[in-house]
Short mmCIF file of C-alpha atoms in Angstrom, two decimals:
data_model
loop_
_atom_site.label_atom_id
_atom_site.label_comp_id
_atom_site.label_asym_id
_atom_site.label_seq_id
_atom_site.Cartn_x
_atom_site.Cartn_y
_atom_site.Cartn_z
CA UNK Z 17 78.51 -143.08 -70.95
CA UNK Z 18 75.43 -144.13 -68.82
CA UNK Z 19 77.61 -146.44 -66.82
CA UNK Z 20 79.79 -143.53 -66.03
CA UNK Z 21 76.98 -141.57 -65.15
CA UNK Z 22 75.81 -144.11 -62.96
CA UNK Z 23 79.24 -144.63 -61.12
CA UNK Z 24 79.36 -141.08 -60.60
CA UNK Z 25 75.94 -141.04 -58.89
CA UNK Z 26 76.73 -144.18 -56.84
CA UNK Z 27 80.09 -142.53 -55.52
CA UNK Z 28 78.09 -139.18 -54.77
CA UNK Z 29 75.46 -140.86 -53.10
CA UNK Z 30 78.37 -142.78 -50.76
CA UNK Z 31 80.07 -140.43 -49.96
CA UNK Z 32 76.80 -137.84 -49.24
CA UNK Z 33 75.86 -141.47 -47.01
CA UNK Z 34 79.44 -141.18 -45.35
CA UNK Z 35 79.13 -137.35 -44.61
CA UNK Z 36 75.51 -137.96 -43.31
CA UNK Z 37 76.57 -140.97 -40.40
CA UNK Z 38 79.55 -138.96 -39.51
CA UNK Z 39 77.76 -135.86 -38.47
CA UNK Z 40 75.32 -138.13 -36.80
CA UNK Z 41 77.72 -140.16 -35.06
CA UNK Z 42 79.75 -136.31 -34.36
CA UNK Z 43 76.13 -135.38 -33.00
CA UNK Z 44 75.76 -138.48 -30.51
CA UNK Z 45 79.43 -138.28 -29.54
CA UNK Z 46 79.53 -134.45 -28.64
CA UNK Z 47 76.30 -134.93 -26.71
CA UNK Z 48 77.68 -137.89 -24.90
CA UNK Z 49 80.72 -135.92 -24.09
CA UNK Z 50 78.88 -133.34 -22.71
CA UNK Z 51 76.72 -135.04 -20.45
CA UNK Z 52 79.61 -136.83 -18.96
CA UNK Z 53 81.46 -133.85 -18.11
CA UNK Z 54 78.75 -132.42 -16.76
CA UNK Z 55 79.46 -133.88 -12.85
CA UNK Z 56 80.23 -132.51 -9.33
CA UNK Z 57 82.86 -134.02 -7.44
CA UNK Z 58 83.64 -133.51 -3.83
CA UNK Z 59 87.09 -132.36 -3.12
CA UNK Z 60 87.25 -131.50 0.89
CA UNK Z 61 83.94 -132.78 3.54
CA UNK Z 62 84.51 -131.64 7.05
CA UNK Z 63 82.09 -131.54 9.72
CA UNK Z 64 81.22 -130.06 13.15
CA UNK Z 65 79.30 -130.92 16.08
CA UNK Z 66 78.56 -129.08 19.51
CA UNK Z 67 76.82 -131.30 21.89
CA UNK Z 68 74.73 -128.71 24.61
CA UNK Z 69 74.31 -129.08 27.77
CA UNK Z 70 70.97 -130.56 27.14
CA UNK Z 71 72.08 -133.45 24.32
CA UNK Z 72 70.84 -130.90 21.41
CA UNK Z 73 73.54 -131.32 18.67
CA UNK Z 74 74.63 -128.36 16.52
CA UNK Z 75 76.17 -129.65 13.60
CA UNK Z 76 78.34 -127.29 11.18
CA UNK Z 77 79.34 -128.95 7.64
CA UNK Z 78 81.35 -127.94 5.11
CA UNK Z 79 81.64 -129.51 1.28
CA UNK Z 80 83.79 -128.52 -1.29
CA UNK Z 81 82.76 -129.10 -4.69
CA UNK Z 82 84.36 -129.37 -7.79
CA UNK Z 83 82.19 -129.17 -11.12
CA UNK Z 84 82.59 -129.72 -14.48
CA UNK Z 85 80.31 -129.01 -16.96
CA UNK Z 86 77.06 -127.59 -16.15
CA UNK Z 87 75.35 -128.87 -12.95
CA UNK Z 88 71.76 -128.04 -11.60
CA UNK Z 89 71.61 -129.40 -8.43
CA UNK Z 90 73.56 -130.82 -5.38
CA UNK Z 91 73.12 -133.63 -3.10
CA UNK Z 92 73.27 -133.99 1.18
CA UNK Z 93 72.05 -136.58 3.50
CA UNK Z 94 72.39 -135.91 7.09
CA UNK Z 95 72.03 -139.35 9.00
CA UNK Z 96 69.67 -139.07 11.85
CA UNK Z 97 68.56 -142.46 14.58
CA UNK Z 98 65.39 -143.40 14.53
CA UNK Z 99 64.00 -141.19 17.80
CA UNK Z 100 66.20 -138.11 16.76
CA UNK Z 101 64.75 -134.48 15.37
CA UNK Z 102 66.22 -132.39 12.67
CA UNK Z 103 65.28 -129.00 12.90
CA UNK Z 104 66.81 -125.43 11.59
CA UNK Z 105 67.90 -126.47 9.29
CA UNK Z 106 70.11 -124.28 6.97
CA UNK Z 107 71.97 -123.85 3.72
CA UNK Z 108 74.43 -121.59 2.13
CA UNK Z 109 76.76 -121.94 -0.78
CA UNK Z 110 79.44 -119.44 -2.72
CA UNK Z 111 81.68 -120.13 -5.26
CA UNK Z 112 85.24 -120.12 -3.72
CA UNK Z 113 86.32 -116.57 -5.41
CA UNK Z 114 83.39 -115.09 -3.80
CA UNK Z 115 83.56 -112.80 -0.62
CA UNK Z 116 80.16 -113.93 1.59
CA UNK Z 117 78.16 -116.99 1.19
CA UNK Z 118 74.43 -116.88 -0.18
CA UNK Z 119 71.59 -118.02 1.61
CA UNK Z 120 69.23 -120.46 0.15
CA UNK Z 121 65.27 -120.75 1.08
CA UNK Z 122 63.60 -124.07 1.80
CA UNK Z 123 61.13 -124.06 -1.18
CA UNK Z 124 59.28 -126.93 -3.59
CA UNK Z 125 59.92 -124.80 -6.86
CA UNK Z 126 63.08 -126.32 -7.68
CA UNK Z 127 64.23 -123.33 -8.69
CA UNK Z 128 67.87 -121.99 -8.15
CA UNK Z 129 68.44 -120.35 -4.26
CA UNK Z 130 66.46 -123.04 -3.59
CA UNK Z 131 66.09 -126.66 -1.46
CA UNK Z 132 64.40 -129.27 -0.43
CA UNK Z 133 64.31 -131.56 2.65
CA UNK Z 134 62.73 -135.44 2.49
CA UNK Z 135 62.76 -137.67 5.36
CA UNK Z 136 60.83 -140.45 3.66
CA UNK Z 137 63.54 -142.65 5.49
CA UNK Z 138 63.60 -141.91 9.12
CA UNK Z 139 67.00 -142.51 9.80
CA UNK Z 140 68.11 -140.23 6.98
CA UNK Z 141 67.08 -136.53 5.77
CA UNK Z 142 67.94 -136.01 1.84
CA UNK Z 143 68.50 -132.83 0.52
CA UNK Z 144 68.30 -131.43 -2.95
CA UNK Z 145 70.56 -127.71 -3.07
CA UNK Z 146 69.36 -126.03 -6.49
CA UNK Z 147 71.97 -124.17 -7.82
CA UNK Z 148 73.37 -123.27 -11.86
CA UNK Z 149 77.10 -123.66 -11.53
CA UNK Z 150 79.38 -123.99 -14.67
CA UNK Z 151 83.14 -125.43 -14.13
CA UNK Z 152 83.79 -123.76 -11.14
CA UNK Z 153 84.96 -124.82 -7.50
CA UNK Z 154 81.77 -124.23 -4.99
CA UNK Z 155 81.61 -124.63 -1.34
CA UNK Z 156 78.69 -125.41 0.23
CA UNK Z 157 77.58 -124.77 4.12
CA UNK Z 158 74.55 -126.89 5.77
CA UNK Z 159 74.53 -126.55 9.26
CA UNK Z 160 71.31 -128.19 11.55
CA UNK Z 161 69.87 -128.42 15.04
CA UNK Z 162 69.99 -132.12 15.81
CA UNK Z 163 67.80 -133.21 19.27
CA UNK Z 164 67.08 -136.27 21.01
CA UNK Z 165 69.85 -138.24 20.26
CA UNK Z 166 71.23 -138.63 23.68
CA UNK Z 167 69.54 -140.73 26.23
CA UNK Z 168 70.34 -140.85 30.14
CA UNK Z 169 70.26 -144.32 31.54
CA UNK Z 170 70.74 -144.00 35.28
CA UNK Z 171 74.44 -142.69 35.59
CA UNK Z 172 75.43 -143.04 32.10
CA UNK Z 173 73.81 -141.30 29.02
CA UNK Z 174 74.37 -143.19 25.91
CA UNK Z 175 74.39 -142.01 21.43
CA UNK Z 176 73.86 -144.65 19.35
CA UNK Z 177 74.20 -142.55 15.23
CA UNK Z 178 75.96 -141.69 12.48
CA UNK Z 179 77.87 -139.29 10.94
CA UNK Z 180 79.50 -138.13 7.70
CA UNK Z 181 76.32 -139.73 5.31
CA UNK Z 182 77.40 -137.48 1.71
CA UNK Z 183 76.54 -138.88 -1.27
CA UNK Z 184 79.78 -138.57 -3.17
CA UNK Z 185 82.93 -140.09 -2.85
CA UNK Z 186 85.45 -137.99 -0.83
CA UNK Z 187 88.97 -139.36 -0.21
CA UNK Z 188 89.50 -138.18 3.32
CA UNK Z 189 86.65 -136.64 5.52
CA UNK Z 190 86.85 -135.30 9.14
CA UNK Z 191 84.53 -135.21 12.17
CA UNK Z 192 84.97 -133.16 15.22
CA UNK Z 193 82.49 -133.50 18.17
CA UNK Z 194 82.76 -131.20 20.88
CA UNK Z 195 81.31 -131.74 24.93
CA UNK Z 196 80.25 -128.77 27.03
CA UNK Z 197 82.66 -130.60 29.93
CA UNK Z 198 85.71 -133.27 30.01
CA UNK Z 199 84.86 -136.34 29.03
CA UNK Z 200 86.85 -138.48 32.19
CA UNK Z 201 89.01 -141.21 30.20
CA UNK Z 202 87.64 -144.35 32.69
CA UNK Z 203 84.18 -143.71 32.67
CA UNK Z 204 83.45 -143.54 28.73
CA UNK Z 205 84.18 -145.63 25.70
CA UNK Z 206 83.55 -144.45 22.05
CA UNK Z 207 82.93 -147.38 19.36
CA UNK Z 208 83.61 -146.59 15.85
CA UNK Z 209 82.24 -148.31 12.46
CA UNK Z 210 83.04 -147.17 9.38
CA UNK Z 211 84.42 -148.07 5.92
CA UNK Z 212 87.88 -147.36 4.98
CA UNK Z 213 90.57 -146.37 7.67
CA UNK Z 214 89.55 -144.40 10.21
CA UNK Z 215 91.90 -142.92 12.70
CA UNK Z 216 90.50 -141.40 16.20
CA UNK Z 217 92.40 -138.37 18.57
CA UNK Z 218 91.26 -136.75 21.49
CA UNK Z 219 91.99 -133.11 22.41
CA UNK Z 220 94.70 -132.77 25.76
CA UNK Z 221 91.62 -131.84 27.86
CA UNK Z 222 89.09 -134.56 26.50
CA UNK Z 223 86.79 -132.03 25.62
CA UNK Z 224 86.36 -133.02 21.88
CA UNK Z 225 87.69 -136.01 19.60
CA UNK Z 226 88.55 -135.57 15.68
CA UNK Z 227 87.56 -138.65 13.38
CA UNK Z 228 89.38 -138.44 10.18
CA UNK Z 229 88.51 -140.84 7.31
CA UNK Z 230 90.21 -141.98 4.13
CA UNK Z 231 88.53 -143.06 1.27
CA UNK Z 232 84.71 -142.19 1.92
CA UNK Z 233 82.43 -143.84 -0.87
CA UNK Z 234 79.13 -142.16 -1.47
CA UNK Z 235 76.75 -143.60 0.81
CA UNK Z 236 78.91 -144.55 3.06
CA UNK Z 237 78.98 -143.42 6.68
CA UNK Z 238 80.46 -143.53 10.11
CA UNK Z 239 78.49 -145.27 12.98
CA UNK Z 240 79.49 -144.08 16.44
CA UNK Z 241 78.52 -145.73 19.94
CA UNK Z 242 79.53 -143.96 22.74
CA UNK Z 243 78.30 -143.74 26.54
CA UNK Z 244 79.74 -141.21 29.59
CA UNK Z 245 78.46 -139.67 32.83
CA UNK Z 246 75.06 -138.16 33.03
CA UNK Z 247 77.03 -135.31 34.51
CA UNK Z 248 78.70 -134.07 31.08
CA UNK Z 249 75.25 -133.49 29.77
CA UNK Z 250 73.13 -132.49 33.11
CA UNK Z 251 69.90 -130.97 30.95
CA UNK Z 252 68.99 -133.87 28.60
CA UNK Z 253 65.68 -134.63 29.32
CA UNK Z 254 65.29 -137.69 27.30
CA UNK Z 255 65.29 -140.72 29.55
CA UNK Z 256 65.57 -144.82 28.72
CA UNK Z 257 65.09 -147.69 30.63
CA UNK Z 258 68.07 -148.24 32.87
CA UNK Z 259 68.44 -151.69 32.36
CA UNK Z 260 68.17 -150.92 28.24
CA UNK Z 261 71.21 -148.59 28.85
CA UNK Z 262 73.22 -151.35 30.87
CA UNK Z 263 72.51 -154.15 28.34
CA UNK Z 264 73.83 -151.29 25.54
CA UNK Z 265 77.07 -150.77 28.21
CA UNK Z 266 77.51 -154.42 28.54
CA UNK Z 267 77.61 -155.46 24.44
CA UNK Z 268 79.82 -152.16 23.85
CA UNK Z 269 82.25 -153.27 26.65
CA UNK Z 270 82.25 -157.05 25.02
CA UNK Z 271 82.63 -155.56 21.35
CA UNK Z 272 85.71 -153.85 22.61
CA UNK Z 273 87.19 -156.74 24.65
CA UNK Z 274 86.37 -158.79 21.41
CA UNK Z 275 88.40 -156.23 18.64
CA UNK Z 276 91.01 -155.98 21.57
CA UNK Z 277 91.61 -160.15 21.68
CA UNK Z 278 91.60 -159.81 18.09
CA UNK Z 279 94.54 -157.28 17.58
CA UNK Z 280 96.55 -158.78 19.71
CA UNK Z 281 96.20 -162.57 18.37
CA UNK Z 282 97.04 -160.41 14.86
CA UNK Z 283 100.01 -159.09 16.41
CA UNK Z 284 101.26 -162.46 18.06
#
């Protein structure tokens, strides 16, 4: 009788053992689930930029998220050279069944409405949106004054930057940059380097190009060279050495000759 009592207490205490790691294990797993649902993912990345008459680049982007889970904050980078300003710089967000966007402050509270701005790298400005959003579809608006990123070299003035710096993977993303006049189709080149495939088309009246990009890993972005006529930007009032601005001419003018020899031994 003892022995059976003793079996029965071994088989209760088992099986209480059993129940106990399985709730555990039920415990780690559900929290494990959760916290990898809990991501934003970035479904459609477009951006805008109107070059002035004076170089000063107004630049309009647009992200649309995707969340699952619960997130608390969002990540931008806007990519910046190392003599250009950022300045107004603003943010809005809505979720896509909403009417009108809401503005959020600049503010060190963390709190949600909320963002911040770092520049601890000078070439890049981070930017932390706070925001409570729970499996729904969000769009998000940053739009900034960008200056000195144009320089006049003589007769040609010259951008050296990039574009399109968002920390998420996006599988096609768009740039459109817009001149106050024509751009004249002998007297400019435009230099592209970026990841992925990246296809390039000018509007009819060279007034604006559209970059479109496929396959845009989180930071990842799209370098851009170009030089044209003083003329198309007659009020910048940043000014380089002109024989810097030849020597940039020159090496553009050589990369292109170089990627031109290329494709066409490829071809052959």
């Amino acid at each position: 009788m003892f022995q059976n009592y003793q079996e029965k207490v071994s088989n209760y205490w088992h099986k209480l053992t059993i129940i106990a790691v399985s709730l555990i294990a039920l415990f780690f797993l559900t929290g494990y689930q959760t916290a990898v649902q809990a991501v934003a993912s970035v479904s459609d990345y477009t951006a805008t930029v109107n070059v002035q008459a004076d170089g000063t680049m107004q630049q309009e982007e647009t992200i649309s998220f995707d969340v699952k889970g619960t997130v608390e904050e969002f990540n931008h980078r806007i990519a910046l050279t190392d003599m250009s300003k950022l300045a107004n710089l603003g943010v809005e967000m809505k979720s896509v069944s909403a009417d009108s966007y809401f503005t959020f402050v600049e503010s060190d509270s963390n709190e949600v409405g909320t963002f911040t701005v770092s520049t601890a790298d000078d070439q890049v400005a981070d930017i932390t949106i706070y925001n409570t959003v729970t499996n729904a579809p969000h769009i998000t608006q940053v739009s900034a004054t960008i200056s000195d990123a144009w320089t006049n070299y003589s007769e040609w003035t010259i951008l050296k930057s990039s574009f399109l710096a968002l920390p998420y993977d996006v599988d096609q993303a768009t740039l459109t940059i817009t001149f106050p006049q024509a751009v004249p189709k002998d007297q400019s080149d435009l230099i592209i380097s970026g990841p992925g495939k990246t296809d390039l088309q000018w509007a009819d009246d060279r007034k604006s190009f559209t970059i479109t990009v496929d396959n845009l890993k989180a930071d990842e972005s799209v370098a851009l060279q170009m030089y044209m006529p003083v003329s198309i930007l007659p009020d910048n009032q940043k000014v380089g050495a002109d024989s810097e601005g030849q020597s940039t001419i020159e090496s553009m003018q050589a990369s292109q000759e170089a990627a031109t020899n290329l494709q066409r031994r490829q071809t052959m």
